[in-house]
PDB file of C-alpha atoms in Angstrom:
ATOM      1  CA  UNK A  12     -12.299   8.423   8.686  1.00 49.00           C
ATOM      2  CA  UNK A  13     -10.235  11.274   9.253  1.00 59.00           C
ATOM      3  CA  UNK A  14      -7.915  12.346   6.838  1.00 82.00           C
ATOM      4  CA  UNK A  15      -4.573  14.030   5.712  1.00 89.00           C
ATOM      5  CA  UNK A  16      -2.887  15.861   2.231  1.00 93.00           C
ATOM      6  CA  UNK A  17       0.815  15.609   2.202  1.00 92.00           C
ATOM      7  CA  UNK A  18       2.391  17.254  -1.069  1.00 93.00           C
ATOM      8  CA  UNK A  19       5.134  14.787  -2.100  1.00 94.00           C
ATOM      9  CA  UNK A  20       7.371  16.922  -5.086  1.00 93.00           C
ATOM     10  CA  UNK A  21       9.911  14.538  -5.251  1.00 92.00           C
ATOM     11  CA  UNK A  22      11.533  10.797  -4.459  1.00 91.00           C
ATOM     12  CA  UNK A  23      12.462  11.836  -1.211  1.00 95.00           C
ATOM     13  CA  UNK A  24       9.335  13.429  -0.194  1.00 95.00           C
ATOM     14  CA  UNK A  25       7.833   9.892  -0.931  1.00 94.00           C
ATOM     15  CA  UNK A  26      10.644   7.823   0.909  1.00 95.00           C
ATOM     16  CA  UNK A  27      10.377  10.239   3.733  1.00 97.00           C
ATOM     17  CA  UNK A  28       6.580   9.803   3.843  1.00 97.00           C
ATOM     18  CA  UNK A  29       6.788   5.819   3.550  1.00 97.00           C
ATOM     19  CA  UNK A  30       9.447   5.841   6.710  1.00 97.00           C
ATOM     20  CA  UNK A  31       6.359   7.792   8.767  1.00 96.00           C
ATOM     21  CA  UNK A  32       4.030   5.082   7.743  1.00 97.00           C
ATOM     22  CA  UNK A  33       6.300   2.421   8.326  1.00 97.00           C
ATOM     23  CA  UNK A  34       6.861   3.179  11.827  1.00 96.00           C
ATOM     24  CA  UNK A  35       3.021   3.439  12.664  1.00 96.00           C
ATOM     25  CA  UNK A  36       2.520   0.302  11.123  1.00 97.00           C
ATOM     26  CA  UNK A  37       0.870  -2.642  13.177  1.00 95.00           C
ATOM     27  CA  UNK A  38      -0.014  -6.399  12.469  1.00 95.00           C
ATOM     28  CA  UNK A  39      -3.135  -6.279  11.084  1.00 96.00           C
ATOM     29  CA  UNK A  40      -3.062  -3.098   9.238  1.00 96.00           C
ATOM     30  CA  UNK A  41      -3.717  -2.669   5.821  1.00 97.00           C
ATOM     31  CA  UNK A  42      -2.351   0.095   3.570  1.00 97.00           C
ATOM     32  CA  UNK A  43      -4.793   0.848   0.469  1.00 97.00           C
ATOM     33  CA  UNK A  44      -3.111   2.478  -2.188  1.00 97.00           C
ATOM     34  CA  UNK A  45      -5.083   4.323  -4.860  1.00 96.00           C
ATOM     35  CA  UNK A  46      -4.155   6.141  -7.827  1.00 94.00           C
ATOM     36  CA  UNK A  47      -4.084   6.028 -11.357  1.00 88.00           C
ATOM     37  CA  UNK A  48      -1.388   4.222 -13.510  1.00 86.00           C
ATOM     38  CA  UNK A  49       2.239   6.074 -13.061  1.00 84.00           C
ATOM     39  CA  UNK A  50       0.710   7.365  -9.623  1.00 89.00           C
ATOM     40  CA  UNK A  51       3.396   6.374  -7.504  1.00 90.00           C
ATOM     41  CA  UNK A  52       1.910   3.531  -5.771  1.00 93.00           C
ATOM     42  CA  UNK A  53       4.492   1.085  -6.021  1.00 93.00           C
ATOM     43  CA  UNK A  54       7.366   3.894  -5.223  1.00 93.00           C
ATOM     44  CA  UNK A  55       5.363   4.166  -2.088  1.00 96.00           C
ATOM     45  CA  UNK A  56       5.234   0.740  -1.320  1.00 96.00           C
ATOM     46  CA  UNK A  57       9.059   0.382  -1.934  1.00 95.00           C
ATOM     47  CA  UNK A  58       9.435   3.041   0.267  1.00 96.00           C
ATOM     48  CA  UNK A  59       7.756   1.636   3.627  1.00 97.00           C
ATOM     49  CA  UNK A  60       9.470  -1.744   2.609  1.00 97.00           C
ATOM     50  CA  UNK A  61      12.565   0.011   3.070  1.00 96.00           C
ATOM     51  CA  UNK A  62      11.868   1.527   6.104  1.00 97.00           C
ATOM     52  CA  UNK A  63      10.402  -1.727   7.574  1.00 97.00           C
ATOM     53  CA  UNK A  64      13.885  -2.736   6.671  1.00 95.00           C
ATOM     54  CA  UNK A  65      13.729  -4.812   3.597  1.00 95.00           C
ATOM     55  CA  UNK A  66      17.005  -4.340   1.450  1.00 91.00           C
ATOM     56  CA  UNK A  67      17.163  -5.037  -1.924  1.00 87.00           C
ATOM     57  CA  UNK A  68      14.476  -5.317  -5.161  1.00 87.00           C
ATOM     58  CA  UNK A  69      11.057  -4.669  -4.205  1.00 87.00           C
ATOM     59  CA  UNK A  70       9.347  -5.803  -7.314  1.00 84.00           C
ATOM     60  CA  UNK A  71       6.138  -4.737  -8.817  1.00 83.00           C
ATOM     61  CA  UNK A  72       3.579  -7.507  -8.118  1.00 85.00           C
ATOM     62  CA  UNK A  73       1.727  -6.782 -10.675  1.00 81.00           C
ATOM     63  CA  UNK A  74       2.306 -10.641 -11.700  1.00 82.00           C
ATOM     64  CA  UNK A  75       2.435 -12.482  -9.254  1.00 85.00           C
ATOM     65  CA  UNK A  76       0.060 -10.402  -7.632  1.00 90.00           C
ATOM     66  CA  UNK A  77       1.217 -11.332  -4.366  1.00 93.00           C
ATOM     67  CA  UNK A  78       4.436 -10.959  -2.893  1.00 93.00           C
ATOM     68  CA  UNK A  79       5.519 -11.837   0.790  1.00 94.00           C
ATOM     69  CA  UNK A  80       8.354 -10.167   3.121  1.00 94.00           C
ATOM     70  CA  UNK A  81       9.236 -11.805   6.369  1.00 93.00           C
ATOM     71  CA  UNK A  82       9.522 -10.653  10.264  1.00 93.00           C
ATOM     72  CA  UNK A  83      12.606 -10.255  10.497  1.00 93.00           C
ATOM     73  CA  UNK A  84      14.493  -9.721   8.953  1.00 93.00           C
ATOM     74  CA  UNK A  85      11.496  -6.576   8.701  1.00 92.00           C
ATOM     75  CA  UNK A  86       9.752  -5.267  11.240  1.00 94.00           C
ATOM     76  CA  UNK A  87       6.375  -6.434  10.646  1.00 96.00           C
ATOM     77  CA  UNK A  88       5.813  -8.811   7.764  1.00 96.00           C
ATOM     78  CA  UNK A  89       4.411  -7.744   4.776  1.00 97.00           C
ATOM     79  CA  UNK A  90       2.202  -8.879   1.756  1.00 96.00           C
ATOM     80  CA  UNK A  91       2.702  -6.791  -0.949  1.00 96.00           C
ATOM     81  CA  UNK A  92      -0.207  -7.003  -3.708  1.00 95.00           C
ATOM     82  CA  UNK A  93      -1.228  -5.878  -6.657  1.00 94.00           C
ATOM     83  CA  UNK A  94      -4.995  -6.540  -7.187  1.00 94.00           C
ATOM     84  CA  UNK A  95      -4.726  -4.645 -11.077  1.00 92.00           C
ATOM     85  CA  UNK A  96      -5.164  -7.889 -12.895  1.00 90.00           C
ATOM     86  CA  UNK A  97      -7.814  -9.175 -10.821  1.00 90.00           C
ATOM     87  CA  UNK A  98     -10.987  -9.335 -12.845  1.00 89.00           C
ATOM     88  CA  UNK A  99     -13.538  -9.916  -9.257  1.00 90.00           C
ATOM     89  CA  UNK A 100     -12.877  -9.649  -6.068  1.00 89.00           C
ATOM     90  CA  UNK A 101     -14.259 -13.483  -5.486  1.00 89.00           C
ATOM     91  CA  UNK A 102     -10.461 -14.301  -6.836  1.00 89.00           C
ATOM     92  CA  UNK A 103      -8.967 -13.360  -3.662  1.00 88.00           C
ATOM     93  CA  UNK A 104     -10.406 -16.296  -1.579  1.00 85.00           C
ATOM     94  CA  UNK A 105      -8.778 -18.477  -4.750  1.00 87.00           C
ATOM     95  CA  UNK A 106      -5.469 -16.819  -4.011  1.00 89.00           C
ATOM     96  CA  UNK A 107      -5.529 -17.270  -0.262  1.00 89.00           C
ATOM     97  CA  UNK A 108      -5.026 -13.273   0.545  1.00 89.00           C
ATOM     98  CA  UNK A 109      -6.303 -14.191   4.002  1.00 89.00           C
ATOM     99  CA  UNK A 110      -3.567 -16.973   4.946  1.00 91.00           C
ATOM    100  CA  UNK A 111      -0.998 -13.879   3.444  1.00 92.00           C
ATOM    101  CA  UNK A 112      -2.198 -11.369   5.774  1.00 92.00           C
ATOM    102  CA  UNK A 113      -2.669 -13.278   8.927  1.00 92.00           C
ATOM    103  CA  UNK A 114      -0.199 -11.661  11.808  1.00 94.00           C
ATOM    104  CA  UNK A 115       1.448  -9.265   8.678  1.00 96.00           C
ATOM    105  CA  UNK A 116       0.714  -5.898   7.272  1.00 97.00           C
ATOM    106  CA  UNK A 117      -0.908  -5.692   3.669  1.00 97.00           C
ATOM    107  CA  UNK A 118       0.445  -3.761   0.964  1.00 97.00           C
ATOM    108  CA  UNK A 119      -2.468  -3.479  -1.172  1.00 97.00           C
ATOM    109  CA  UNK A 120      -2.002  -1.522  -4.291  1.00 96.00           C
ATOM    110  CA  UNK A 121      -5.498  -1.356  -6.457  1.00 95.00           C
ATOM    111  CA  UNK A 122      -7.319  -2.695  -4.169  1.00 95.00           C
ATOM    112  CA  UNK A 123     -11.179  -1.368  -5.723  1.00 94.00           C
ATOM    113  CA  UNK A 124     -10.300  -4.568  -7.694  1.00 93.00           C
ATOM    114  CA  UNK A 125     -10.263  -7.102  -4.630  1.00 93.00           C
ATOM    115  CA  UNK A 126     -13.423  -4.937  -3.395  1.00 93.00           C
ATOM    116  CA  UNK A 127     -11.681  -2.452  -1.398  1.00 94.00           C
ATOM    117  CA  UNK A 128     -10.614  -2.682   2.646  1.00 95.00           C
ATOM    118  CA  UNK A 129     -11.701   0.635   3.751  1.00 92.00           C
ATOM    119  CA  UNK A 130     -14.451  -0.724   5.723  1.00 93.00           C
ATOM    120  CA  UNK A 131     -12.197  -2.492   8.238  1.00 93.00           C
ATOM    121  CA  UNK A 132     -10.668  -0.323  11.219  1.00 93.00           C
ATOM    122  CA  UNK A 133      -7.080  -0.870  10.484  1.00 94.00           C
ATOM    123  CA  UNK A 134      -7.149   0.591   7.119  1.00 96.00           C
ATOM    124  CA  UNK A 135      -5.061   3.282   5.994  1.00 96.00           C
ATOM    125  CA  UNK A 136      -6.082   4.595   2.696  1.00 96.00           C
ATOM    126  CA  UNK A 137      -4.324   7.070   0.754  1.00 97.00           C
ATOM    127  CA  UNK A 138      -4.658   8.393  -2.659  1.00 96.00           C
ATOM    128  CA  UNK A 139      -1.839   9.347  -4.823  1.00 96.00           C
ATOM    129  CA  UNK A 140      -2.634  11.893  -7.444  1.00 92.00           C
ATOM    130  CA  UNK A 141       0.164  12.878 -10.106  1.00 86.00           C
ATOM    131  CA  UNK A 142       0.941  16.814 -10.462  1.00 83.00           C
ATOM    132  CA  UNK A 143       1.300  18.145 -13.874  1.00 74.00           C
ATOM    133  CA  UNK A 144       2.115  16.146 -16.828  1.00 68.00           C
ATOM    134  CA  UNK A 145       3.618  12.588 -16.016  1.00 61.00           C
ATOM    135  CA  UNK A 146       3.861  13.748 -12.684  1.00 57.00           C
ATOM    136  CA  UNK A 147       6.882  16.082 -12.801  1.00 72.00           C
ATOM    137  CA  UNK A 148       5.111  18.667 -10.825  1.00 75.00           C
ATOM    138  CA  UNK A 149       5.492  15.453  -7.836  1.00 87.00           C
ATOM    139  CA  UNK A 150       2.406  13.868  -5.999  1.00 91.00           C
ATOM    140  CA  UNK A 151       0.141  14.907  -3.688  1.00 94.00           C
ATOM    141  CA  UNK A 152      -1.012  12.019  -1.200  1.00 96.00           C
ATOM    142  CA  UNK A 153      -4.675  11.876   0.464  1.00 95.00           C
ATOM    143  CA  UNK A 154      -4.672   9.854   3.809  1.00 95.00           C
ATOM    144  CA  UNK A 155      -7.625   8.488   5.162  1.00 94.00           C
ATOM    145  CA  UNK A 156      -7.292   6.037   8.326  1.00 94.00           C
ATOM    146  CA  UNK A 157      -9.943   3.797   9.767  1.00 92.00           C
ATOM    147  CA  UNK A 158     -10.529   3.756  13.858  1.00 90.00           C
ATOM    148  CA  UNK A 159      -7.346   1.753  14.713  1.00 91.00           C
ATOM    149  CA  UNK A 160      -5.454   4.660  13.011  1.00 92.00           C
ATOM    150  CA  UNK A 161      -7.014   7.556  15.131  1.00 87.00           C
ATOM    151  CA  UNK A 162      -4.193   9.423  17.264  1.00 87.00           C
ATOM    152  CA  UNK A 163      -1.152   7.638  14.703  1.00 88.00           C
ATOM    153  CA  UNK A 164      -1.722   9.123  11.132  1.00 84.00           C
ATOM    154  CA  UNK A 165       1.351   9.824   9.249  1.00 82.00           C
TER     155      UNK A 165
END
């Protein structure tokens, strides 16, 4: 995998850097987002929703773990999930994360706990990592990309 660091010192930095995702974006693909709590994750994913052209709330799915976007009026369509509250990854098959993704992108915000997706081609990774305390010194992001992402990082 090769990878990327973008430094990301403010809310525009991170909507800027979700519209350059967003436009690489494929069916298929899966965006892995990493990073402790207050990391930015779901900012990020708000971000490439809005660029995909979703107006309106984005909201956390941190409980209803999944939530689904549709082509059009977006781009691509999306799954948006939040694996936090996922105690194994064998709960994915009970939630049906396959039928979500099929022909869409996936949004996949702590995804260790549905037992990662870094292993398949169209993955883009990326790390978020807060600078200073509570992150008021920004973020700095850490892009990985699988094969399918060789020639199109962001």
């Amino acid at each position: 995998m090769s990878g990327t660091r973008e430094a990301l010192p403010d809310l525009a930095a991170m909507a800027a850097y979700g519209a350059r995702i967003a436009a690489r974006l494929q069916a298929g693909d899966v965006v892995s987002l990493t990073g402790g709590l207050g990391a930015g994750k779901t900012t990020l994913a708000r971000a490439i929703l809005t660029a995909l052209g979703h107006a309106g709330e984005v909201p956390s799915p941190t409980f209803t773990i999944i939530e689904t976007y549709a082509a059009p009026p977006l781009r691509l369509a999306v799954a948006h999930a939040d694996f936090y509250r996922l105690e194994d990854p064998s709960e994915i098959a009970e939630i049906g994360l396959d039928d979500y993704r099929e022909g869409a992108v996936l949004i996949a915000e702590w995804p260790d706990h549905a037992g990662g997706f870094t292993h398949e081609a169209g993955c883009l990774d990326i790390t978020l990592e807060a600078l200073g305390e509570s992150g008021e010194g920004g973020r700095i992001a850490i892009a990985r990309g699988g094969a399918d992402w060789v020639g199109r990082m962001p």
